[in-house]
PDB file of C-alpha atoms and ligand atoms in Angstrom:
ATOM      1  CA  UNK A   1       5.783  20.407 -11.111  1.00 62.00           C
ATOM      2  CA  UNK A   2       4.062  17.239  -9.961  1.00 71.00           C
ATOM      3  CA  UNK A   3       0.542  17.900  -8.750  1.00 85.00           C
ATOM      4  CA  UNK A   4       0.007  17.334  -5.036  1.00 93.00           C
ATOM      5  CA  UNK A   5      -1.022  13.784  -4.152  1.00 96.00           C
ATOM      6  CA  UNK A   6      -4.510  13.041  -2.865  1.00 98.00           C
ATOM      7  CA  UNK A   7      -3.169  12.530   0.660  1.00 98.00           C
ATOM      8  CA  UNK A   8       0.139  13.542   2.133  1.00 98.00           C
ATOM      9  CA  UNK A   9       1.104  12.862   5.758  1.00 98.00           C
ATOM     10  CA  UNK A  10       4.527  13.955   6.996  1.00 98.00           C
ATOM     11  CA  UNK A  11       5.914  13.391  10.458  1.00 98.00           C
ATOM     12  CA  UNK A  12       2.730  12.313  12.230  1.00 98.00           C
ATOM     13  CA  UNK A  13       3.232  12.055  15.985  1.00 98.00           C
ATOM     14  CA  UNK A  14       0.640  10.773  18.446  1.00 98.00           C
ATOM     15  CA  UNK A  15       1.239   9.886  22.077  1.00 98.00           C
ATOM     16  CA  UNK A  16      -1.241   8.249  24.416  1.00 96.00           C
ATOM     17  CA  UNK A  17       0.336   9.118  27.746  1.00 94.00           C
ATOM     18  CA  UNK A  18       3.684   7.343  27.665  1.00 94.00           C
ATOM     19  CA  UNK A  19       2.726   5.185  24.674  1.00 95.00           C
ATOM     20  CA  UNK A  20       4.144   6.574  21.423  1.00 97.00           C
ATOM     21  CA  UNK A  21       1.596   5.302  18.903  1.00 98.00           C
ATOM     22  CA  UNK A  22       3.063   7.349  16.014  1.00 98.00           C
ATOM     23  CA  UNK A  23       6.659   8.598  15.988  1.00 98.00           C
ATOM     24  CA  UNK A  24       6.918  10.696  12.839  1.00 98.00           C
ATOM     25  CA  UNK A  25       4.956   8.530  10.409  1.00 98.00           C
ATOM     26  CA  UNK A  26       4.673   9.381   6.693  1.00 98.00           C
ATOM     27  CA  UNK A  27       2.041   8.272   4.199  1.00 98.00           C
ATOM     28  CA  UNK A  28       1.327   9.296   0.605  1.00 98.00           C
ATOM     29  CA  UNK A  29      -1.762   8.096  -1.270  1.00 98.00           C
ATOM     30  CA  UNK A  30      -2.447   8.900  -4.917  1.00 97.00           C
ATOM     31  CA  UNK A  31      -5.733   9.367  -6.731  1.00 96.00           C
ATOM     32  CA  UNK A  32      -7.011   6.195  -8.348  1.00 97.00           C
ATOM     33  CA  UNK A  33      -4.957   4.063  -6.009  1.00 98.00           C
ATOM     34  CA  UNK A  34      -5.752   1.330  -3.502  1.00 98.00           C
ATOM     35  CA  UNK A  35      -3.075   1.789  -0.885  1.00 98.00           C
ATOM     36  CA  UNK A  36      -2.412  -0.985   1.608  1.00 98.00           C
ATOM     37  CA  UNK A  37      -1.490   0.185   5.113  1.00 98.00           C
ATOM     38  CA  UNK A  38       0.319  -2.660   6.822  1.00 97.00           C
ATOM     39  CA  UNK A  39       2.129  -3.377  10.030  1.00 96.00           C
ATOM     40  CA  UNK A  40       2.188  -5.670  13.049  1.00 95.00           C
ATOM     41  CA  UNK A  41      -0.277  -5.246  15.921  1.00 93.00           C
ATOM     42  CA  UNK A  42       0.416  -1.925  17.594  1.00 94.00           C
ATOM     43  CA  UNK A  43       2.403  -0.486  14.652  1.00 96.00           C
ATOM     44  CA  UNK A  44       0.127   2.564  14.558  1.00 97.00           C
ATOM     45  CA  UNK A  45      -2.194   1.867  11.612  1.00 97.00           C
ATOM     46  CA  UNK A  46      -5.475   2.474  13.417  1.00 96.00           C
ATOM     47  CA  UNK A  47      -4.107   5.569  15.144  1.00 97.00           C
ATOM     48  CA  UNK A  48      -3.114   7.080  11.791  1.00 98.00           C
ATOM     49  CA  UNK A  49      -6.443   6.393  10.098  1.00 97.00           C
ATOM     50  CA  UNK A  50      -8.369   7.666  13.130  1.00 96.00           C
ATOM     51  CA  UNK A  51      -6.505  10.968  12.823  1.00 98.00           C
ATOM     52  CA  UNK A  52      -7.411  11.177   9.125  1.00 98.00           C
ATOM     53  CA  UNK A  53     -11.064  10.472   9.944  1.00 96.00           C
ATOM     54  CA  UNK A  54     -11.284  13.137  12.649  1.00 96.00           C
ATOM     55  CA  UNK A  55     -11.498  10.611  15.506  1.00 94.00           C
ATOM     56  CA  UNK A  56      -8.142  11.439  17.090  1.00 96.00           C
ATOM     57  CA  UNK A  57      -5.961  14.538  17.247  1.00 97.00           C
ATOM     58  CA  UNK A  58      -2.293  14.341  16.263  1.00 98.00           C
ATOM     59  CA  UNK A  59       0.366  15.917  18.489  1.00 98.00           C
ATOM     60  CA  UNK A  60       2.473  16.858  15.451  1.00 98.00           C
ATOM     61  CA  UNK A  61       2.600  16.410  11.701  1.00 98.00           C
ATOM     62  CA  UNK A  62       1.717  17.936   8.344  1.00 98.00           C
ATOM     63  CA  UNK A  63      -1.464  16.578   6.778  1.00 98.00           C
ATOM     64  CA  UNK A  64      -2.747  17.633   3.357  1.00 97.00           C
ATOM     65  CA  UNK A  65      -5.535  16.600   0.990  1.00 97.00           C
ATOM     66  CA  UNK A  66      -5.001  17.665  -2.637  1.00 95.00           C
ATOM     67  CA  UNK A  67      -2.240  19.944  -1.350  1.00 95.00           C
ATOM     68  CA  UNK A  68      -4.455  21.802   1.135  1.00 95.00           C
ATOM     69  CA  UNK A  69      -3.814  21.510   4.894  1.00 96.00           C
ATOM     70  CA  UNK A  70      -6.167  19.002   6.490  1.00 96.00           C
ATOM     71  CA  UNK A  71      -6.758  18.699  10.241  1.00 95.00           C
ATOM     72  CA  UNK A  72     -10.312  17.434  10.743  1.00 96.00           C
ATOM     73  CA  UNK A  73     -11.717  18.090  14.211  1.00 95.00           C
ATOM     74  CA  UNK A  74     -14.537  15.543  13.918  1.00 95.00           C
ATOM     75  CA  UNK A  75     -15.851  12.698  11.757  1.00 92.00           C
ATOM     76  CA  UNK A  76     -18.277  15.205  10.286  1.00 93.00           C
ATOM     77  CA  UNK A  77     -15.498  17.558   9.188  1.00 95.00           C
ATOM     78  CA  UNK A  78     -13.488  14.717   7.663  1.00 96.00           C
ATOM     79  CA  UNK A  79     -16.575  13.430   5.842  1.00 94.00           C
ATOM     80  CA  UNK A  80     -17.338  16.904   4.501  1.00 93.00           C
ATOM     81  CA  UNK A  81     -13.826  16.924   3.005  1.00 94.00           C
ATOM     82  CA  UNK A  82     -14.610  13.550   1.384  1.00 95.00           C
ATOM     83  CA  UNK A  83     -12.541  11.466   3.817  1.00 97.00           C
ATOM     84  CA  UNK A  84     -14.554   8.538   5.167  1.00 95.00           C
ATOM     85  CA  UNK A  85     -13.563   5.752   7.521  1.00 94.00           C
ATOM     86  CA  UNK A  86     -15.146   2.348   7.884  1.00 91.00           C
ATOM     87  CA  UNK A  87     -14.087   0.870  11.173  1.00 83.00           C
ATOM     88  CA  UNK A  88     -15.440  -1.999  13.228  1.00 76.00           C
ATOM     89  CA  UNK A  89     -15.961   0.250  16.234  1.00 69.00           C
ATOM     90  CA  UNK A  90     -18.240   2.532  14.212  1.00 62.00           C
ATOM     91  CA  UNK A  91     -20.986  -0.011  14.589  1.00 74.00           C
ATOM     92  CA  UNK A  92     -24.597  -0.202  13.599  1.00 88.00           C
ATOM     93  CA  UNK A  93     -27.599  -0.079  15.940  1.00 93.00           C
ATOM     94  CA  UNK A  94     -28.951  -3.659  16.150  1.00 93.00           C
ATOM     95  CA  UNK A  95     -32.483  -2.740  17.250  1.00 95.00           C
ATOM     96  CA  UNK A  96     -33.085  -0.387  14.306  1.00 96.00           C
ATOM     97  CA  UNK A  97     -33.948  -1.206  10.719  1.00 96.00           C
ATOM     98  CA  UNK A  98     -31.393  -1.088   7.918  1.00 96.00           C
ATOM     99  CA  UNK A  99     -33.110   2.074   6.664  1.00 95.00           C
ATOM    100  CA  UNK A 100     -32.887   3.788  10.073  1.00 95.00           C
ATOM    101  CA  UNK A 101     -29.223   2.827  10.388  1.00 93.00           C
ATOM    102  CA  UNK A 102     -28.448   4.222   6.961  1.00 93.00           C
ATOM    103  CA  UNK A 103     -30.175   7.515   7.701  1.00 92.00           C
ATOM    104  CA  UNK A 104     -28.245   7.748  10.989  1.00 90.00           C
ATOM    105  CA  UNK A 105     -25.082   7.753   8.865  1.00 86.00           C
ATOM    106  CA  UNK A 106     -26.254  10.621   6.663  1.00 89.00           C
ATOM    107  CA  UNK A 107     -23.578  13.037   7.926  1.00 88.00           C
ATOM    108  CA  UNK A 108     -20.988  10.700   6.351  1.00 89.00           C
ATOM    109  CA  UNK A 109     -22.115  11.667   2.856  1.00 90.00           C
ATOM    110  CA  UNK A 110     -23.543  15.188   2.879  1.00 89.00           C
ATOM    111  CA  UNK A 111     -23.663  15.143  -0.942  1.00 91.00           C
ATOM    112  CA  UNK A 112     -26.646  12.744  -0.777  1.00 92.00           C
ATOM    113  CA  UNK A 113     -29.061  15.418   0.334  1.00 86.00           C
ATOM    114  CA  UNK A 114     -32.504  13.872   0.751  1.00 91.00           C
ATOM    115  CA  UNK A 115     -33.820  10.613   2.214  1.00 92.00           C
ATOM    116  CA  UNK A 116     -34.996   9.425  -1.229  1.00 94.00           C
ATOM    117  CA  UNK A 117     -31.666  10.105  -2.901  1.00 95.00           C
ATOM    118  CA  UNK A 118     -29.874   8.368  -0.036  1.00 94.00           C
ATOM    119  CA  UNK A 119     -32.079   5.268  -0.173  1.00 95.00           C
ATOM    120  CA  UNK A 120     -31.675   5.036  -3.941  1.00 95.00           C
ATOM    121  CA  UNK A 121     -27.878   5.244  -3.604  1.00 95.00           C
ATOM    122  CA  UNK A 122     -27.858   2.492  -0.971  1.00 95.00           C
ATOM    123  CA  UNK A 123     -30.192   0.270  -2.985  1.00 96.00           C
ATOM    124  CA  UNK A 124     -27.902   0.652  -6.009  1.00 96.00           C
ATOM    125  CA  UNK A 125     -24.850  -0.083  -3.898  1.00 96.00           C
ATOM    126  CA  UNK A 126     -26.377  -3.283  -2.486  1.00 96.00           C
ATOM    127  CA  UNK A 127     -27.256  -4.355  -6.055  1.00 96.00           C
ATOM    128  CA  UNK A 128     -23.744  -3.562  -7.245  1.00 94.00           C
ATOM    129  CA  UNK A 129     -22.519  -5.699  -4.353  1.00 96.00           C
ATOM    130  CA  UNK A 130     -24.844  -8.585  -5.239  1.00 95.00           C
ATOM    131  CA  UNK A 131     -26.544  -8.377  -1.834  1.00 95.00           C
ATOM    132  CA  UNK A 132     -30.192  -9.033  -1.181  1.00 93.00           C
ATOM    133  CA  UNK A 133     -30.772  -6.723   1.791  1.00 94.00           C
ATOM    134  CA  UNK A 134     -34.154  -5.189   2.494  1.00 94.00           C
ATOM    135  CA  UNK A 135     -34.079  -1.677   3.918  1.00 95.00           C
ATOM    136  CA  UNK A 136     -36.960  -2.752   6.174  1.00 96.00           C
ATOM    137  CA  UNK A 137     -35.031  -5.588   7.823  1.00 96.00           C
ATOM    138  CA  UNK A 138     -34.074  -5.162  11.473  1.00 97.00           C
ATOM    139  CA  UNK A 139     -30.282  -5.130  11.739  1.00 95.00           C
ATOM    140  CA  UNK A 140     -30.038  -7.797  14.444  1.00 94.00           C
ATOM    141  CA  UNK A 141     -31.966 -10.222  12.236  1.00 96.00           C
ATOM    142  CA  UNK A 142     -29.361 -10.011   9.466  1.00 95.00           C
ATOM    143  CA  UNK A 143     -26.407 -12.389   9.300  1.00 94.00           C
ATOM    144  CA  UNK A 144     -23.155 -11.035  10.803  1.00 92.00           C
ATOM    145  CA  UNK A 145     -21.754 -10.721   7.263  1.00 93.00           C
ATOM    146  CA  UNK A 146     -24.747  -8.679   6.092  1.00 94.00           C
ATOM    147  CA  UNK A 147     -24.555  -6.479   9.198  1.00 94.00           C
ATOM    148  CA  UNK A 148     -20.926  -5.784   8.333  1.00 94.00           C
ATOM    149  CA  UNK A 149     -21.800  -4.915   4.736  1.00 95.00           C
ATOM    150  CA  UNK A 150     -24.408  -2.391   5.930  1.00 94.00           C
ATOM    151  CA  UNK A 151     -21.762  -0.744   8.133  1.00 93.00           C
ATOM    152  CA  UNK A 152     -19.320  -0.637   5.201  1.00 95.00           C
ATOM    153  CA  UNK A 153     -22.006   0.695   2.862  1.00 95.00           C
ATOM    154  CA  UNK A 154     -22.174   3.869   4.937  1.00 92.00           C
ATOM    155  CA  UNK A 155     -18.591   4.616   3.894  1.00 93.00           C
ATOM    156  CA  UNK A 156     -18.795   3.365   0.304  1.00 94.00           C
ATOM    157  CA  UNK A 157     -21.957   5.151  -0.782  1.00 94.00           C
ATOM    158  CA  UNK A 158     -21.739   8.615  -2.310  1.00 91.00           C
ATOM    159  CA  UNK A 159     -18.700  10.386  -3.675  1.00 90.00           C
ATOM    160  CA  UNK A 160     -15.941  10.138  -1.071  1.00 94.00           C
ATOM    161  CA  UNK A 161     -12.458  11.147  -2.257  1.00 96.00           C
ATOM    162  CA  UNK A 162     -10.520   9.102   0.260  1.00 98.00           C
ATOM    163  CA  UNK A 163     -12.147   5.936   1.553  1.00 97.00           C
ATOM    164  CA  UNK A 164     -10.439   4.317   4.510  1.00 97.00           C
ATOM    165  CA  UNK A 165     -11.314   0.699   5.167  1.00 97.00           C
ATOM    166  CA  UNK A 166      -9.855  -0.655   8.423  1.00 95.00           C
ATOM    167  CA  UNK A 167      -9.988  -4.478   8.358  1.00 95.00           C
ATOM    168  CA  UNK A 168     -13.141  -4.396   6.212  1.00 95.00           C
ATOM    169  CA  UNK A 169     -13.253  -8.102   5.393  1.00 95.00           C
ATOM    170  CA  UNK A 170     -13.046  -9.466   8.954  1.00 92.00           C
ATOM    171  CA  UNK A 171     -16.720 -10.535   9.100  1.00 91.00           C
ATOM    172  CA  UNK A 172     -17.307 -11.133   5.382  1.00 94.00           C
ATOM    173  CA  UNK A 173     -17.568 -14.349   3.382  1.00 94.00           C
ATOM    174  CA  UNK A 174     -15.785 -14.862   0.028  1.00 94.00           C
ATOM    175  CA  UNK A 175     -18.791 -13.665  -1.984  1.00 94.00           C
ATOM    176  CA  UNK A 176     -19.093 -10.404  -0.038  1.00 95.00           C
ATOM    177  CA  UNK A 177     -15.325  -9.878  -0.303  1.00 97.00           C
ATOM    178  CA  UNK A 178     -15.403 -10.259  -4.113  1.00 96.00           C
ATOM    179  CA  UNK A 179     -18.276  -7.791  -4.335  1.00 96.00           C
ATOM    180  CA  UNK A 180     -16.487  -5.354  -2.053  1.00 97.00           C
ATOM    181  CA  UNK A 181     -13.297  -5.543  -4.116  1.00 98.00           C
ATOM    182  CA  UNK A 182     -15.109  -4.829  -7.378  1.00 96.00           C
ATOM    183  CA  UNK A 183     -16.829  -1.838  -5.744  1.00 97.00           C
ATOM    184  CA  UNK A 184     -13.443  -0.595  -4.511  1.00 97.00           C
ATOM    185  CA  UNK A 185     -11.974  -0.988  -8.022  1.00 97.00           C
ATOM    186  CA  UNK A 186     -14.833   1.034  -9.483  1.00 95.00           C
ATOM    187  CA  UNK A 187     -14.341   3.805  -6.923  1.00 95.00           C
ATOM    188  CA  UNK A 188     -10.646   4.114  -7.715  1.00 97.00           C
ATOM    189  CA  UNK A 189     -11.324   4.006 -11.456  1.00 96.00           C
ATOM    190  CA  UNK A 190     -13.568   7.018 -10.822  1.00 95.00           C
ATOM    191  CA  UNK A 191     -10.601   8.796  -9.183  1.00 95.00           C
ATOM    192  CA  UNK A 192     -11.024   8.084  -5.479  1.00 97.00           C
ATOM    193  CA  UNK A 193      -8.164   6.891  -3.297  1.00 98.00           C
ATOM    194  CA  UNK A 194      -8.595   3.982  -0.906  1.00 98.00           C
ATOM    195  CA  UNK A 195      -6.575   3.090   2.179  1.00 98.00           C
ATOM    196  CA  UNK A 196      -6.920  -0.621   2.882  1.00 98.00           C
ATOM    197  CA  UNK A 197      -5.781  -1.657   6.366  1.00 97.00           C
ATOM    198  CA  UNK A 198      -5.438  -5.407   6.651  1.00 95.00           C
ATOM    199  CA  UNK A 199      -3.487  -8.296   8.098  1.00 93.00           C
ATOM    200  CA  UNK A 200      -4.717 -10.559   5.291  1.00 95.00           C
ATOM    201  CA  UNK A 201      -1.753 -10.538   2.935  1.00 95.00           C
ATOM    202  CA  UNK A 202      -3.520 -12.532   0.224  1.00 94.00           C
ATOM    203  CA  UNK A 203      -6.181  -9.831   0.028  1.00 96.00           C
ATOM    204  CA  UNK A 204      -3.549  -7.102   0.082  1.00 96.00           C
ATOM    205  CA  UNK A 205      -1.680  -8.560  -2.886  1.00 94.00           C
ATOM    206  CA  UNK A 206      -4.925  -9.175  -4.764  1.00 94.00           C
ATOM    207  CA  UNK A 207      -6.318  -5.671  -4.263  1.00 97.00           C
ATOM    208  CA  UNK A 208      -3.633  -3.079  -3.574  1.00 97.00           C
ATOM    209  CA  UNK A 209      -1.670  -0.975  -6.067  1.00 98.00           C
ATOM    210  CA  UNK A 210       0.831   0.291  -3.510  1.00 98.00           C
ATOM    211  CA  UNK A 211       1.692  -0.280   0.125  1.00 97.00           C
ATOM    212  CA  UNK A 212       3.061   1.480   3.178  1.00 98.00           C
ATOM    213  CA  UNK A 213       4.436  -0.545   6.057  1.00 97.00           C
ATOM    214  CA  UNK A 214       4.514   0.940   9.559  1.00 97.00           C
ATOM    215  CA  UNK A 215       6.688  -0.343  12.343  1.00 96.00           C
ATOM    216  CA  UNK A 216       6.728   1.162  15.840  1.00 96.00           C
ATOM    217  CA  UNK A 217       4.895   4.234  14.616  1.00 98.00           C
ATOM    218  CA  UNK A 218       7.164   4.968  11.656  1.00 97.00           C
ATOM    219  CA  UNK A 219       7.121   4.165   7.962  1.00 97.00           C
ATOM    220  CA  UNK A 220       9.676   1.505   7.124  1.00 96.00           C
ATOM    221  CA  UNK A 221       8.627   0.807   3.523  1.00 95.00           C
ATOM    222  CA  UNK A 222       6.525   2.322   0.766  1.00 96.00           C
ATOM    223  CA  UNK A 223       6.245   1.458  -2.875  1.00 96.00           C
ATOM    224  CA  UNK A 224       4.230  -0.341  -5.535  1.00 97.00           C
ATOM    225  CA  UNK A 225       2.634  -3.702  -4.825  1.00 95.00           C
ATOM    226  CA  UNK A 226       3.962  -5.081  -8.085  1.00 93.00           C
ATOM    227  CA  UNK A 227       6.896  -7.396  -7.612  1.00 90.00           C
ATOM    228  CA  UNK A 228       6.284  -7.825  -3.863  1.00 92.00           C
ATOM    229  CA  UNK A 229       5.024 -11.306  -3.043  1.00 89.00           C
ATOM    230  CA  UNK A 230       3.322 -12.415   0.158  1.00 89.00           C
ATOM    231  CA  UNK A 231       6.580 -13.677   1.681  1.00 90.00           C
ATOM    232  CA  UNK A 232       8.300 -10.366   1.072  1.00 91.00           C
ATOM    233  CA  UNK A 233       5.296  -8.600   2.617  1.00 91.00           C
ATOM    234  CA  UNK A 234       5.440 -10.799   5.692  1.00 93.00           C
ATOM    235  CA  UNK A 235       9.166 -10.011   6.047  1.00 92.00           C
ATOM    236  CA  UNK A 236       8.507  -6.277   5.771  1.00 92.00           C
ATOM    237  CA  UNK A 237       5.839  -6.446   8.462  1.00 93.00           C
ATOM    238  CA  UNK A 238       7.550  -8.766  10.922  1.00 90.00           C
ATOM    239  CA  UNK A 239       9.461  -6.954  13.568  1.00 66.00           C
ATOM    240  CA  UNK A 240      12.111  -8.235  15.891  1.00 54.00           C
ATOM    241  CA  UNK A 241      10.832  -8.610  19.410  1.00 43.00           C
ATOM    242  CA  UNK A 242      12.580  -6.559  22.062  1.00 39.00           C
TER     243      UNK A 242
HETATM  244  P1  ATP B   1      -3.701  -3.488  15.231  1.00 76.46           P
HETATM  245  O1  ATP B   1      -3.237  -4.151  13.984  1.00 76.46           O
HETATM  246  O2  ATP B   1      -3.614  -4.390  16.433  1.00 76.46           O
HETATM  247  O3  ATP B   1      -5.018  -2.797  15.092  1.00 76.46           O
HETATM  248  P2  ATP B   1      -2.394  -0.905  14.915  1.00 76.46           P
HETATM  249  O4  ATP B   1      -1.242  -0.934  13.982  1.00 76.46           O
HETATM  250  O5  ATP B   1      -3.673  -0.426  14.391  1.00 76.46           O
HETATM  251  O6  ATP B   1      -2.581  -2.349  15.558  1.00 76.46           O
HETATM  252  P3  ATP B   1      -2.725   1.102  16.921  1.00 76.46           P
HETATM  253  O7  ATP B   1      -4.077   0.600  17.313  1.00 76.46           O
HETATM  254  O8  ATP B   1      -2.647   2.342  16.153  1.00 76.46           O
HETATM  255  O9  ATP B   1      -1.920  -0.044  16.149  1.00 76.46           O
HETATM  256  O10 ATP B   1      -1.884   1.213  18.256  1.00 76.46           O
HETATM  257  C1  ATP B   1      -0.579   1.804  18.343  1.00 76.46           C
HETATM  258  C2  ATP B   1      -0.169   1.863  19.803  1.00 76.46           C
HETATM  259  O11 ATP B   1      -0.964   2.852  20.469  1.00 76.46           O
HETATM  260  C3  ATP B   1      -0.368   0.576  20.564  1.00 76.46           C
HETATM  261  O12 ATP B   1       0.699   0.441  21.486  1.00 76.46           O
HETATM  262  C4  ATP B   1      -1.684   0.790  21.274  1.00 76.46           C
HETATM  263  O13 ATP B   1      -1.748   0.028  22.445  1.00 76.46           O
HETATM  264  C5  ATP B   1      -1.635   2.280  21.564  1.00 76.46           C
HETATM  265  N1  ATP B   1      -2.980   2.901  21.609  1.00 76.46           N
HETATM  266  C6  ATP B   1      -3.850   2.989  20.579  1.00 76.46           C
HETATM  267  N2  ATP B   1      -4.971   3.626  20.958  1.00 76.46           N
HETATM  268  C7  ATP B   1      -4.802   3.951  22.262  1.00 76.46           C
HETATM  269  C8  ATP B   1      -5.603   4.628  23.238  1.00 76.46           C
HETATM  270  N3  ATP B   1      -6.801   5.105  22.928  1.00 76.46           N
HETATM  271  N4  ATP B   1      -5.086   4.767  24.479  1.00 76.46           N
HETATM  272  C9  ATP B   1      -3.869   4.282  24.794  1.00 76.46           C
HETATM  273  N5  ATP B   1      -3.074   3.651  23.926  1.00 76.46           N
HETATM  274  C10 ATP B   1      -3.522   3.473  22.680  1.00 76.46           C
END
């Protein structure tokens, strides 16, 4: 028998009042895989990843991590299971130092037990990323790109099994994007799975191993990235109005 995939979602349904955000969506992500989650605005991408991260509750659906049922009730529960979301809305606190912000995110990586171990892990991550960021700096004094990298670092540090990055490059420059992509590659080489949500098709084809396309809350395509060019991607994503 095939071993269970890292993540399996079958028939995810989520309604917000009369809005059907997910209408039976499926998603499978393997270990060691960067999986692009694509779709037009409103297709349901953010809703699906929020469910996986414990930020929203599905109405229906079967969710499993490594074959075991997975229904996180909070960000903390998802993080404890190794599922971590980086999302623009999960912001940093501008008035606090980088160090204080990082310690505020400690529940995202319970495996980094003490303050010292945590700070060492972050310092190593910033080095790996090629970033010169002092832990003593006040967040609001950093450039927007550096503020975004600190927010992303909270998800990337430690030993997450499934890292979910929702539009992670929106505020980054080319140098930070290259660093981020090499960090992502190293995480998947170590066996993690990554869900990469993006509208930037060039980045998707550069980074992803496989893709899932959602349309109107359902999966309309999944398969390897290989052999799919940016035009084909755009066609898969585009949906007829009306
Ligand atoms: P985008 O690329 O614009 O982020 P998306 O694919 O992530 O889009 P979702 O944000 O998941 O799409 O939205 C799916 C649908 O659910 C949309 O119609 C959206 O308006 C609706 N929706 C999402 N969150 C809520 C909410 N909290 N309350 C009401 N409706 C919502």
